[in-house]
Amino acid sequence: MKFPHIRPVIIGSGLIAESHAKALRDLGTSPAVVWSPNPSNRERFAKRWGAIAAPTLQEALDVPGVSHAHICTTPMNHNDPIREAAERGLTIISEKPLAPTGDLAAEALHHVTANDVPNYLNFNRRQDQGIQALRDLLAEGEIGNPISVFGHYRQQWNASPSGLDWRYDPSQVGPTRTVVEIGSHWLDLAHFVLGAEITGANATLGYMGERDYEGAGEKGRVTPPNDDFFMAMLKFENGVLGQVYGTELSHGSFDEIELRVDGTTGSAVWTSEHPNQLRFGNKVTGMRTIGWDSDGDSLSHSIAAIYTDKAKEKGVATFTDGLANARALDAIRFSAESRTWKETR
């Protein structure tokens, strides 16, 4: 498959930008231009991918023939490139979450709607085949009407010894860390499979405190200013109740997600350990598994769906979904601060 008229620009030069470049390569194309605020990083990225290293954001977006803008910056730095790309009429593909707060997400949505540009949000786990099957199963009433949804997202990244990067900086990640970084993914999956937005949350944030860190040839002690884990009870617009636990302190958990839906006549459960499978059934028939046991590549599938005009069919998230997600992030944070239920609007 070749896309000779596609000329993507990637804004950012970190790990997620590399993932986007690899997904483009899988489609038979590559980034035409890259810009990031770090000159050495953008030069290295450009050399690796055969791209132009633009000295400024504006020059990157003004390269002749550029068609798509992949926003791969840290969450607090999405809006400026989104605005600049939207004003130039480019198709925009933003990394998740759209923004760490509802106000910033509303601003991003305004930029794309005011300029009438196609917009997509890379909540890539939507494209795991088990999640696609779960969405279809619920839509077809296979387990009756959904009653509750619950699960977890566990990582070990900031367990001691932790790394030391931008995720500890609120000016980069936003007002929360685990809620924004991993909670946003789980919340979007629940929204996606249920077809219902979150309307309220009652939540608590947790902090481990000081820990060892290692990274970039350095070792030491650090006390992150933001949350290490969270717990939240949730309300959805269709009456479903939910519960989620997210942590970055779970030793032995590389990237472990579980989503379970209980319905009036059965239950279904998906895990990231088996991303292309789904277990469902009831207490009379027992549980059965559909799909195949293989590694997932949801990010490549997400990018491919956009470039092959299958985004709507596959349920690729848009900025409208991103605003709903950011409002849920707000509700969790405000609830933890006030120790009360908070509504999303």
Tab-separated table of C-alpha atoms in Angstrom, residues 63-183:
chain	number	residue	atom	x	y	z
A	63	VAL	CA	6.534	22.923	4.023
A	64	PRO	CA	4.866	22.599	0.595
A	65	GLY	CA	2.479	19.683	0.259
A	66	VAL	CA	2.210	18.849	3.959
A	67	SER	CA	-1.142	17.131	4.471
A	68	HIS	CA	-1.374	15.719	8.007
A	69	ALA	CA	-0.088	16.947	11.363
A	70	HIS	CA	0.714	14.333	14.014
A	71	ILE	CA	0.742	16.058	17.423
A	72	CYS	CA	3.168	14.035	19.563
A	73	THR	CA	4.109	16.596	22.194
A	74	THR	CA	3.505	16.343	25.939
A	75	PRO	CA	-0.184	16.779	26.939
A	76	MET	CA	0.056	20.396	28.082
A	77	ASN	CA	1.654	21.388	24.770
A	78	HIS	CA	-0.944	20.161	22.276
A	79	ASN	CA	-2.927	23.317	21.677
A	80	ASP	CA	-0.451	25.606	19.930
A	81	PRO	CA	0.415	23.081	17.183
A	82	ILE	CA	-3.263	22.108	16.899
A	83	ARG	CA	-4.205	25.765	16.350
A	84	GLU	CA	-1.411	26.357	13.839
A	85	ALA	CA	-2.211	23.158	11.915
A	86	ALA	CA	-5.944	23.862	11.904
A	87	GLU	CA	-5.421	27.374	10.531
A	88	ARG	CA	-3.516	25.786	7.627
A	89	GLY	CA	-6.326	23.320	6.907
A	90	LEU	CA	-4.329	20.189	7.766
A	91	THR	CA	-5.807	16.904	8.943
A	92	ILE	CA	-4.839	16.620	12.621
A	93	ILE	CA	-3.965	13.444	14.509
A	94	SER	CA	-3.303	14.165	18.188
A	95	GLU	CA	-1.860	11.909	20.814
A	96	LYS	CA	-3.979	11.195	23.859
A	97	PRO	CA	-5.303	12.704	25.967
A	98	LEU	CA	-6.434	15.654	23.891
A	99	ALA	CA	-5.736	17.814	26.931
A	100	PRO	CA	-5.357	17.336	30.698
A	101	THR	CA	-8.261	19.695	31.469
A	102	GLY	CA	-11.685	20.375	30.049
A	103	ASP	CA	-10.880	24.021	29.309
A	104	LEU	CA	-7.836	23.141	27.214
A	105	ALA	CA	-9.738	20.379	25.414
A	106	ALA	CA	-12.581	22.787	24.594
A	107	GLU	CA	-10.015	25.191	23.160
A	108	ALA	CA	-8.520	22.428	20.965
A	109	LEU	CA	-11.964	21.412	19.745
A	110	HIS	CA	-12.745	25.039	18.900
A	111	HIS	CA	-9.639	25.297	16.719
A	112	VAL	CA	-10.596	22.310	14.540
A	113	THR	CA	-14.309	23.125	14.290
A	114	ALA	CA	-13.700	26.802	13.507
A	115	ASN	CA	-11.406	25.774	10.655
A	116	ASP	CA	-13.496	22.729	9.625
A	117	VAL	CA	-10.554	20.300	9.530
A	118	PRO	CA	-10.624	16.514	10.002
A	119	ASN	CA	-9.485	15.646	13.502
A	120	TYR	CA	-8.557	12.404	15.222
A	121	LEU	CA	-7.368	11.431	18.668
A	122	ASN	CA	-5.067	8.455	19.114
A	123	PHE	CA	-6.803	6.477	21.842
A	124	ASN	CA	-5.231	3.518	20.100
A	125	ARG	CA	-6.463	0.734	22.410
A	126	ARG	CA	-9.880	1.146	20.785
A	127	GLN	CA	-8.379	-0.732	17.844
A	128	ASP	CA	-7.498	-3.932	19.721
A	129	GLN	CA	-9.707	-6.645	18.259
A	130	GLY	CA	-10.981	-7.692	21.690
A	131	ILE	CA	-12.201	-4.139	22.345
A	132	GLN	CA	-13.827	-3.968	18.910
A	133	ALA	CA	-15.574	-7.268	19.670
A	134	LEU	CA	-16.726	-6.003	23.074
A	135	ARG	CA	-18.245	-2.877	21.543
A	136	ASP	CA	-20.110	-4.984	18.964
A	137	LEU	CA	-21.252	-7.523	21.574
A	138	LEU	CA	-22.740	-4.793	23.777
A	139	ALA	CA	-24.418	-3.091	20.813
A	140	GLU	CA	-26.026	-6.408	19.842
A	141	GLY	CA	-27.311	-7.064	23.385
A	142	GLU	CA	-25.367	-10.308	23.815
A	143	ILE	CA	-25.128	-9.801	27.594
A	144	GLY	CA	-28.346	-7.841	27.963
A	145	ASN	CA	-28.301	-4.263	29.176
A	146	PRO	CA	-24.996	-3.209	30.758
A	147	ILE	CA	-25.242	-2.567	34.493
A	148	SER	CA	-21.676	-1.972	35.649
A	149	VAL	CA	-18.163	-1.573	34.276
A	150	PHE	CA	-14.972	-1.899	36.266
A	151	GLY	CA	-11.293	-2.632	35.903
A	152	HIS	CA	-7.780	-1.352	36.285
A	153	TYR	CA	-4.714	0.031	34.536
A	154	ARG	CA	-1.453	-0.994	36.193
A	155	GLN	CA	2.122	-0.029	35.338
A	156	GLN	CA	5.454	-0.295	37.139
A	157	TRP	CA	7.165	2.731	35.573
A	158	ASN	CA	7.363	4.923	38.654
A	159	ALA	CA	7.854	2.225	41.264
A	160	SER	CA	11.256	2.532	42.922
A	161	PRO	CA	13.686	2.936	41.242
A	162	SER	CA	11.632	5.168	38.984
A	163	GLY	CA	12.571	7.081	35.898
A	164	LEU	CA	12.898	10.852	35.960
A	165	ASP	CA	11.210	12.562	33.039
A	166	TRP	CA	8.567	15.073	31.978
A	167	ARG	CA	5.760	13.089	33.653
A	168	TYR	CA	6.870	14.508	37.016
A	169	ASP	CA	6.486	18.062	35.675
A	170	PRO	CA	2.910	19.447	35.927
A	171	SER	CA	3.721	22.056	33.271
A	172	GLN	CA	4.184	19.161	30.833
A	173	VAL	CA	1.764	16.446	31.979
A	174	GLY	CA	-0.959	18.575	33.558
A	175	PRO	CA	-2.499	18.787	37.038
A	176	THR	CA	-2.465	14.995	37.556
A	177	ARG	CA	-0.156	12.228	36.328
A	178	THR	CA	-1.713	8.787	36.606
A	179	VAL	CA	-5.203	10.129	35.918
A	180	VAL	CA	-3.998	11.909	32.758
A	181	GLU	CA	-1.468	9.362	31.523
A	182	ILE	CA	-3.198	6.026	32.104
A	183	GLY	CA	-6.614	6.873	33.508
